Structures are given as C-alpha cells and as structure tokens.
PDB file of C-alpha atoms in Angstrom:
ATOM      1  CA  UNK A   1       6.616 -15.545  -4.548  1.00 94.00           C
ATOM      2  CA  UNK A   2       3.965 -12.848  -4.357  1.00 96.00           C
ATOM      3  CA  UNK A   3       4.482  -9.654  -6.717  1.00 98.00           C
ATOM      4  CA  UNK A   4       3.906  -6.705  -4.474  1.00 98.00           C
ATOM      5  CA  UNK A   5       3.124  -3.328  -5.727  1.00 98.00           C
ATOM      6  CA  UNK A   6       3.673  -0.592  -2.559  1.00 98.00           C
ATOM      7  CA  UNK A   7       1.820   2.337  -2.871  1.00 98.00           C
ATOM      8  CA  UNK A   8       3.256   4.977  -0.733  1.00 98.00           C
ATOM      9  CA  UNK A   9       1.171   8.160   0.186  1.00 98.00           C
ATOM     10  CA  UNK A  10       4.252  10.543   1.564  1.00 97.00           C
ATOM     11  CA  UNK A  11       6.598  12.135  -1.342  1.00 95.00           C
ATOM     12  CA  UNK A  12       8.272  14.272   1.180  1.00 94.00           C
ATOM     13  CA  UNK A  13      11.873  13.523   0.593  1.00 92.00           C
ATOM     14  CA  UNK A  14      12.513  12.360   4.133  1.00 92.00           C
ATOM     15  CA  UNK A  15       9.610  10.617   4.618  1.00 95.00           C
ATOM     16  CA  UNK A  16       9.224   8.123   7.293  1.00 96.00           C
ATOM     17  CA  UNK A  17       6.435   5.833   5.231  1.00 97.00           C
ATOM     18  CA  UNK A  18       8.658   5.395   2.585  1.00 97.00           C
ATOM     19  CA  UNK A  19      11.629   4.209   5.500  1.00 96.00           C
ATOM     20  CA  UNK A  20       8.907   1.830   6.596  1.00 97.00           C
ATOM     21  CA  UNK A  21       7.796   0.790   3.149  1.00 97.00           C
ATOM     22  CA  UNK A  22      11.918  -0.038   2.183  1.00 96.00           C
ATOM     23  CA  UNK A  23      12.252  -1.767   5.647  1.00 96.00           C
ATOM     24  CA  UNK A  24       9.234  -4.241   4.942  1.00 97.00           C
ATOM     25  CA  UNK A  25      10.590  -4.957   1.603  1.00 98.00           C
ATOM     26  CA  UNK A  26      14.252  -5.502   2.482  1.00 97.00           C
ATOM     27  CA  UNK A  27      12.954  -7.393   5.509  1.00 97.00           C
ATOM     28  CA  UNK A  28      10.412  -9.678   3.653  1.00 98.00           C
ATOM     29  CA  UNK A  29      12.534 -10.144   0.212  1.00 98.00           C
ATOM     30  CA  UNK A  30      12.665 -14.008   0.883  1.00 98.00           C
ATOM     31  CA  UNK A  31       8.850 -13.983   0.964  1.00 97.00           C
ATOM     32  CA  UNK A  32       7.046 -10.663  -0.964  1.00 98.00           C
ATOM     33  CA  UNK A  33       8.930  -9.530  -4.247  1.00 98.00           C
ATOM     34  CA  UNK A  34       8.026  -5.510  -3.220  1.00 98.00           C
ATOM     35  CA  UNK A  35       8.035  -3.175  -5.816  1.00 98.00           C
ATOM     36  CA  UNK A  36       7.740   0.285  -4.801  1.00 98.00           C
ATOM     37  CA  UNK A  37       5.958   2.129  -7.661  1.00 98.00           C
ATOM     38  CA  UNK A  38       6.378   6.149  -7.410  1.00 98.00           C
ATOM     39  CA  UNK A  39       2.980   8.564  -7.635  1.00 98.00           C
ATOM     40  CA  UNK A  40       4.870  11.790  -7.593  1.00 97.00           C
ATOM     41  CA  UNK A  41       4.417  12.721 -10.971  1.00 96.00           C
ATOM     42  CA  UNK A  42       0.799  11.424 -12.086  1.00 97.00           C
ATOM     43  CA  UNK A  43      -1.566  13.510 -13.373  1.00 97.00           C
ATOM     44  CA  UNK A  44      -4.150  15.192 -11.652  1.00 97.00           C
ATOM     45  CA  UNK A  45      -7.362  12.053 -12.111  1.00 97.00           C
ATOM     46  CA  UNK A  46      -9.729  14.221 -15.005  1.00 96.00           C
ATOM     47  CA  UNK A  47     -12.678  12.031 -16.250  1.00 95.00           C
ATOM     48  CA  UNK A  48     -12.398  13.897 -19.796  1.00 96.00           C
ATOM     49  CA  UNK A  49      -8.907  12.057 -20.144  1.00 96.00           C
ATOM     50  CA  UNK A  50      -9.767   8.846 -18.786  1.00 93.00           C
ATOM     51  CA  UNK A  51     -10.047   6.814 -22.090  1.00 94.00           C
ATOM     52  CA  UNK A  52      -6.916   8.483 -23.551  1.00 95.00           C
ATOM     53  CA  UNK A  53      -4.644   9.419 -20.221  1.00 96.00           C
ATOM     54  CA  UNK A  54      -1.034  10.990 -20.255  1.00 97.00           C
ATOM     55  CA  UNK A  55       1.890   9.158 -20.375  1.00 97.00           C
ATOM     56  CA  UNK A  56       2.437   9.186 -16.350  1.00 98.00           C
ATOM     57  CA  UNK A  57      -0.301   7.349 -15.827  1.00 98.00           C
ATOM     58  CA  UNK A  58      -0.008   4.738 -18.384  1.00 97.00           C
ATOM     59  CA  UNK A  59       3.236   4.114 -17.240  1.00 97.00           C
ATOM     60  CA  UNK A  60       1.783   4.125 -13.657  1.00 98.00           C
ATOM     61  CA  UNK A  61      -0.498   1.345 -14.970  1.00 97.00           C
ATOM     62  CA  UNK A  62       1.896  -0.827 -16.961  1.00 97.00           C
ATOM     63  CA  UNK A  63       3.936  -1.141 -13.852  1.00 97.00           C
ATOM     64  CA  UNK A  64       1.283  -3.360 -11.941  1.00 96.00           C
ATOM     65  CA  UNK A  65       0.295  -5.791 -15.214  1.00 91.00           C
ATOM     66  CA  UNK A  66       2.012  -8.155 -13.463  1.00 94.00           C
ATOM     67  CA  UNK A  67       0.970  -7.634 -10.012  1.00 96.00           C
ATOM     68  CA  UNK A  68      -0.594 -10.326  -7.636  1.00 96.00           C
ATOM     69  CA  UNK A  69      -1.395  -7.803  -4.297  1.00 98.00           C
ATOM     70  CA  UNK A  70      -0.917  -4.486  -3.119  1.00 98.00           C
ATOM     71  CA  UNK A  71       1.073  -2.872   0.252  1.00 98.00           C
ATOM     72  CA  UNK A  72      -0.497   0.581   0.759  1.00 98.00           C
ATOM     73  CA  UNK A  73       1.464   2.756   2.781  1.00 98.00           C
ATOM     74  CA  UNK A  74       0.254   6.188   4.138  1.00 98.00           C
ATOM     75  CA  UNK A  75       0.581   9.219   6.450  1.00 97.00           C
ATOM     76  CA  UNK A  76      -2.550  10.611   7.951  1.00 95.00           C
ATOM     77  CA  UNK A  77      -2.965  14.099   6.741  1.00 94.00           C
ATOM     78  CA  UNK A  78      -6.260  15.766   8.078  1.00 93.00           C
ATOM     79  CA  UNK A  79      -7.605  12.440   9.489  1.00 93.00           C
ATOM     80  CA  UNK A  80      -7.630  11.111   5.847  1.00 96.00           C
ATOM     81  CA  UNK A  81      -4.989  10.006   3.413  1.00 98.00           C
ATOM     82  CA  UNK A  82      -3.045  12.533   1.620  1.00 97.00           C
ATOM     83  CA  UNK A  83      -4.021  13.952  -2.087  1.00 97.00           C
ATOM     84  CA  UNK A  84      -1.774  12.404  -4.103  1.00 98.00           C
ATOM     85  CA  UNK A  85      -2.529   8.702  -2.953  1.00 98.00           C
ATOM     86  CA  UNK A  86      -6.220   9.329  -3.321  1.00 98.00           C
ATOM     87  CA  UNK A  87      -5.225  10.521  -7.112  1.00 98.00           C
ATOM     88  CA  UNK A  88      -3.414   7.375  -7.488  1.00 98.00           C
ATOM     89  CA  UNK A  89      -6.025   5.661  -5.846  1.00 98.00           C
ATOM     90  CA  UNK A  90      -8.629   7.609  -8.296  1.00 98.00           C
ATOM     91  CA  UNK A  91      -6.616   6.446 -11.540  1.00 98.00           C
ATOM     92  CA  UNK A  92      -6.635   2.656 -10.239  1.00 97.00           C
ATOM     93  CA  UNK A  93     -10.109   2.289 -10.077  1.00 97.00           C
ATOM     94  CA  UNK A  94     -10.420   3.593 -13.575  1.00 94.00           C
ATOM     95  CA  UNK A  95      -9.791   1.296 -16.697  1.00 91.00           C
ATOM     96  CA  UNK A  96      -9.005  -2.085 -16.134  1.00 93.00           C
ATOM     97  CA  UNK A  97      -9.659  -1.172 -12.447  1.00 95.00           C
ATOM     98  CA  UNK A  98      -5.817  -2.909 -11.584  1.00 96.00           C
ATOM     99  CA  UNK A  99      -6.768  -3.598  -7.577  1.00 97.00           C
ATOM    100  CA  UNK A 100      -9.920  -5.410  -7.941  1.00 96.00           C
ATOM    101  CA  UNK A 101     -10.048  -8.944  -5.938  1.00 95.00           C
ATOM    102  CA  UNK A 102      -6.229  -7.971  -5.448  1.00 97.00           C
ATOM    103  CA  UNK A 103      -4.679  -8.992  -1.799  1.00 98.00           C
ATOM    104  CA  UNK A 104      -4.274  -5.891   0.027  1.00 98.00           C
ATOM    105  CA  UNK A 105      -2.276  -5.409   2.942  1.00 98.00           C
ATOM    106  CA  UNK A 106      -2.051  -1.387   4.670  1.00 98.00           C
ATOM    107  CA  UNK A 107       0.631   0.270   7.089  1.00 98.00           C
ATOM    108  CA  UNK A 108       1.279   3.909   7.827  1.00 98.00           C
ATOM    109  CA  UNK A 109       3.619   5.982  10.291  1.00 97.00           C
ATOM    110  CA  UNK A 110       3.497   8.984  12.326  1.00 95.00           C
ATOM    111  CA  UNK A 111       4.813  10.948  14.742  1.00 94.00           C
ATOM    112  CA  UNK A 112       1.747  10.791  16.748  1.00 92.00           C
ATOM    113  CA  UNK A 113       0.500   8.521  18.872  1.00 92.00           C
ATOM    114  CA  UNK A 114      -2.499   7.137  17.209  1.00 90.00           C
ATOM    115  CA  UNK A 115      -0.043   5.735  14.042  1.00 90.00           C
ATOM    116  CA  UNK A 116      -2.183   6.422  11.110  1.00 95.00           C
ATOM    117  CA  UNK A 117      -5.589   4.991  12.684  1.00 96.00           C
ATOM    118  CA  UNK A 118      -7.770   7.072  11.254  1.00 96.00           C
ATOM    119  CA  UNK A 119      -6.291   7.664   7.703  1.00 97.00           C
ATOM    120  CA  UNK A 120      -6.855   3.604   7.686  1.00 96.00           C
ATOM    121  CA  UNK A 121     -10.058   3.854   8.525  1.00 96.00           C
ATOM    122  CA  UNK A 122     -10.523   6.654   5.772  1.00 97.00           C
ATOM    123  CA  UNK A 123      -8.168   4.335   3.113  1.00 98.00           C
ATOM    124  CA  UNK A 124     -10.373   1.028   3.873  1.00 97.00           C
ATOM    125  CA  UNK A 125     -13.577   2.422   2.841  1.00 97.00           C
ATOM    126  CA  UNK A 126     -12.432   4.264  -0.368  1.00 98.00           C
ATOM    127  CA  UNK A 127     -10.681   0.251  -1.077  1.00 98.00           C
ATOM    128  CA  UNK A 128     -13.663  -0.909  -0.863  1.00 96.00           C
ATOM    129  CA  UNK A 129     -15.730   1.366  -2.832  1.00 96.00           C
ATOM    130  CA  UNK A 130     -17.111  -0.473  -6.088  1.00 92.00           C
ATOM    131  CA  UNK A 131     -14.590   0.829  -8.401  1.00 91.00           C
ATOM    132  CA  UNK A 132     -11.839  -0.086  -6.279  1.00 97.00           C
ATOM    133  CA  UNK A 133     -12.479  -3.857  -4.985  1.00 96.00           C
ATOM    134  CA  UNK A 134      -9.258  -4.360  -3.279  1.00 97.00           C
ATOM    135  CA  UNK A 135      -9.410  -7.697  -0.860  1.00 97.00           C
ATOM    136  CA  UNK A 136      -7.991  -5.530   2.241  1.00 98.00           C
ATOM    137  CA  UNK A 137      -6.417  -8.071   4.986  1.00 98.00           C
ATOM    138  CA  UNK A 138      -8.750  -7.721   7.317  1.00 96.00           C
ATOM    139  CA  UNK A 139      -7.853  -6.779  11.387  1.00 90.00           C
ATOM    140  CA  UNK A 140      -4.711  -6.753  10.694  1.00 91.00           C
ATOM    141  CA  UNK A 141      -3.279  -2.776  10.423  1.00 91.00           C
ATOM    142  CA  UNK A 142       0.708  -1.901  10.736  1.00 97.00           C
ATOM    143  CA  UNK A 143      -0.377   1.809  12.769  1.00 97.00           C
ATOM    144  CA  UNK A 144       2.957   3.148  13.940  1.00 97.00           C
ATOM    145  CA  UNK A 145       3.089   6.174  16.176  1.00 96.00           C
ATOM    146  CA  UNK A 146       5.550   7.995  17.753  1.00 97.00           C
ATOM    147  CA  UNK A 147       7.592   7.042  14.789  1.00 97.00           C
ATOM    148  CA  UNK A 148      10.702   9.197  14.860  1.00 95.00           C
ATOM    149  CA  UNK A 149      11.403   7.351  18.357  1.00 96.00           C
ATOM    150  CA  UNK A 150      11.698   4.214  16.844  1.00 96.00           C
ATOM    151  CA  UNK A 151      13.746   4.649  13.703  1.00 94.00           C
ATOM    152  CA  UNK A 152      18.016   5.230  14.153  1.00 91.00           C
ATOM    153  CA  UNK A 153      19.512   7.942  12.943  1.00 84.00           C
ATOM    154  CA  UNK A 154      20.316   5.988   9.366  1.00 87.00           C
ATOM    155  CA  UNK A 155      15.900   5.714   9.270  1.00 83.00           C
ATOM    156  CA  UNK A 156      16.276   2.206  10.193  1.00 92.00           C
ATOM    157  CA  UNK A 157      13.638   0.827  12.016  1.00 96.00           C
ATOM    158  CA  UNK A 158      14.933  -0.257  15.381  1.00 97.00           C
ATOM    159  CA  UNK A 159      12.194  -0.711  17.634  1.00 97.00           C
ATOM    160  CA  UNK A 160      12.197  -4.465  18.255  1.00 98.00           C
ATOM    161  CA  UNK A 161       8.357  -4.720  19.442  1.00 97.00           C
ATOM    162  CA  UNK A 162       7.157  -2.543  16.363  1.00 97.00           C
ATOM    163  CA  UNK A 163       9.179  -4.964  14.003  1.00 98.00           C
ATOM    164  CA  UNK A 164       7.829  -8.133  15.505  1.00 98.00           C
ATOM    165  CA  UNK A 165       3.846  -7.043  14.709  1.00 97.00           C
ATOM    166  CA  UNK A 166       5.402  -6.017  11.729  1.00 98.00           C
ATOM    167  CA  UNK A 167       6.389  -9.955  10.994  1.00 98.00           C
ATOM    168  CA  UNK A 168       2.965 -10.846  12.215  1.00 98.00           C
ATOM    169  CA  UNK A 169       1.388  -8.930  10.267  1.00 98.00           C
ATOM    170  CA  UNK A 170       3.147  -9.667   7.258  1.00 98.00           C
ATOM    171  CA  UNK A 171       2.984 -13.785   8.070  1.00 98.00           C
ATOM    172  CA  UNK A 172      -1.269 -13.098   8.088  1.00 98.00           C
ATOM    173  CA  UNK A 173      -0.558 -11.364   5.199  1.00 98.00           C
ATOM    174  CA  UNK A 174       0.703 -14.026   3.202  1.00 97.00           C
ATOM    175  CA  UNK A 175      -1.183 -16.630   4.208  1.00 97.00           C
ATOM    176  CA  UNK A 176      -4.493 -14.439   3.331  1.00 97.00           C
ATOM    177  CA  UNK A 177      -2.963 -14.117  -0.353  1.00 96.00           C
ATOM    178  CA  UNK A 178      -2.310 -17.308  -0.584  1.00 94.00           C
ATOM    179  CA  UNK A 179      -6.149 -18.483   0.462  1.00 93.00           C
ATOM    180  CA  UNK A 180      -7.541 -16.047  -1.901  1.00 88.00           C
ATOM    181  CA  UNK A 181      -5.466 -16.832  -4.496  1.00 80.00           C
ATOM    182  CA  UNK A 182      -6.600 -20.349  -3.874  1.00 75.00           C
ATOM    183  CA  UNK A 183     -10.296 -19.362  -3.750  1.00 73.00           C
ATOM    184  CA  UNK A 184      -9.906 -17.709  -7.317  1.00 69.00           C
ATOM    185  CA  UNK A 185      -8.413 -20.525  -8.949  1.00 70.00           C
ATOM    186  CA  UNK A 186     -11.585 -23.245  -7.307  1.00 66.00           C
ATOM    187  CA  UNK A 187     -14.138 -20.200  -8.556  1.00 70.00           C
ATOM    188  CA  UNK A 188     -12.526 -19.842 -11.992  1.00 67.00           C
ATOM    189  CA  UNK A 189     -11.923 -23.960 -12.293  1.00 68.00           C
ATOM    190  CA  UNK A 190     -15.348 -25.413 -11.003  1.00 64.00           C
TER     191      UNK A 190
END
C-alpha cells in the first residue's frame, strides 16, 4: 500500500480542502495509507536557517522519511496557492529535497466555479521547479467548484458525480505510482 503524505493549503478551521482531503483518505483507506501532515505551525522558510532549521520543521520533515507520494490539496487564494503551502512547499525543496521523483497527485475546492484551476496551474509549475521534482499525475486534476453545494451539512461530500471523478482520479493515480515506482526500481537495477 502506498504511504501518502497530504499536504493541505487551507488552515481555516472549517475548511472545505481539509473535508475533501479526510473524505479521499477515509474513502481510499483500502488502497492509499493517507497521512495528513499539518503546516500550521512551520516556520517562516529563511535561507540563513536552512542548514540548522527549528524544531517545526524538522519535525515537518521526519514525518515524510517514510513517504512513497504526495496528495496536495489547496484553495486558490489570488489565482495562486495560499502562503503557507508555498512555505511548506519552500522547506521541501530544501535539504534532502523530500518530493523529488515522488508520485504526486493534486485536488483543491472552492466555492467558485472554476474549482481551484488556476491555483493548479500556479502549484504545477512551482512542483516542477528544479528544487522541487515532484512526478505530478499528469491531466488528471480533482478542481471542485461550487463546493459548499456539494458537501451535507456534517462536510460530507455528497455529490455523487464529484465523488465518481474523484475514484477516477484516484484509480489513475495509483496506477501512475505504481509504473513509476516500477520505472525506479528497472533504472536503479539495470
């Protein structure tokens, strides 16, 4: 089973990303073992600590050793992603640079109609910037708009034709992790 680390861009305390991020991993627990790893607290990314960084982010980092891909999750904020998952984003491509080559799979929610679009746009590139590396799923984006109409009262997703591209999604996903994973292993094994 695939270790997932889910990054998730909205800290508001009601936050309909993080509803989406628990729904795919309660949903998918047979299939993705989804660890969602909180970036509330990090510090602020500061080259002049990199080599010796606070405790939040070395905790941050010890919590994907073990990781095999990535789910990032994100509102759109200003046609980008939001500060605090670029800071996050900052620290991984720092050090031992924990996303490289790593399966990546995104989704983000709104209440707009364009479901993220654009942040994921925005969030692509900065993956695959050099320090980053991240093996993004490609054509394959969960973009949910007009979110609060499609969640119950509870924040359960209810919408039935959101949750089945939601299952295809994640079925590409896995077989993409699997095929890379499978690529590494004839690459490192010639």
């Amino acid at each position: 089973m695939l270790k997932v680390a889910a990054l998730v861009g909205s800290i508001r305390q009601d936050s309909y990303n993080m509803k989406i991020t628990t729904f795919i991993r309660d949903r998918y627990k047979d299939h993705l073992d989804i660890k969602i790893v909180p970036i509330r607290d990090l510090a602020h990314y500061d080259q002049d600590i990199e080599n010796e960084p606070p405790a939040s982010v070395q905790n941050f980092k010890a919590q994907l050793s073990d990781i095999d891909a990535f789910l990032v999750v994100t509102p759109e904020f200003n046609h980008s992603i939001p500060g605090v998952l670029k800071n996050a984003l900052d620290w991984l491509s720092r050090g031992n640079k924990e996303m490289e080559g790593k399966p990546t799979f995104l989704a983000g929610a709104t209440m707009g109609v364009l479901g993220t679009v654009r942040a994921q746009m925005h969030l692509r590139q900065i993956l695959n910037a050099p320090g980053m590396g991240a093996s993004v799923l490609p054509g394959n984006e969960i973009l949910i708009g007009n979110v609060h109409h499609k969640v119950d009262e509870s924040g359960q997703l209810t919408d039935q034709g959101t949750i089945q591209f939601i299952d295809g999604v994640v079925d590409h996903f896995i077989q993409f992790a699997h095929s890379q994973r499978k690529t590494r292993e004839v690459t490192s094994n010639p």
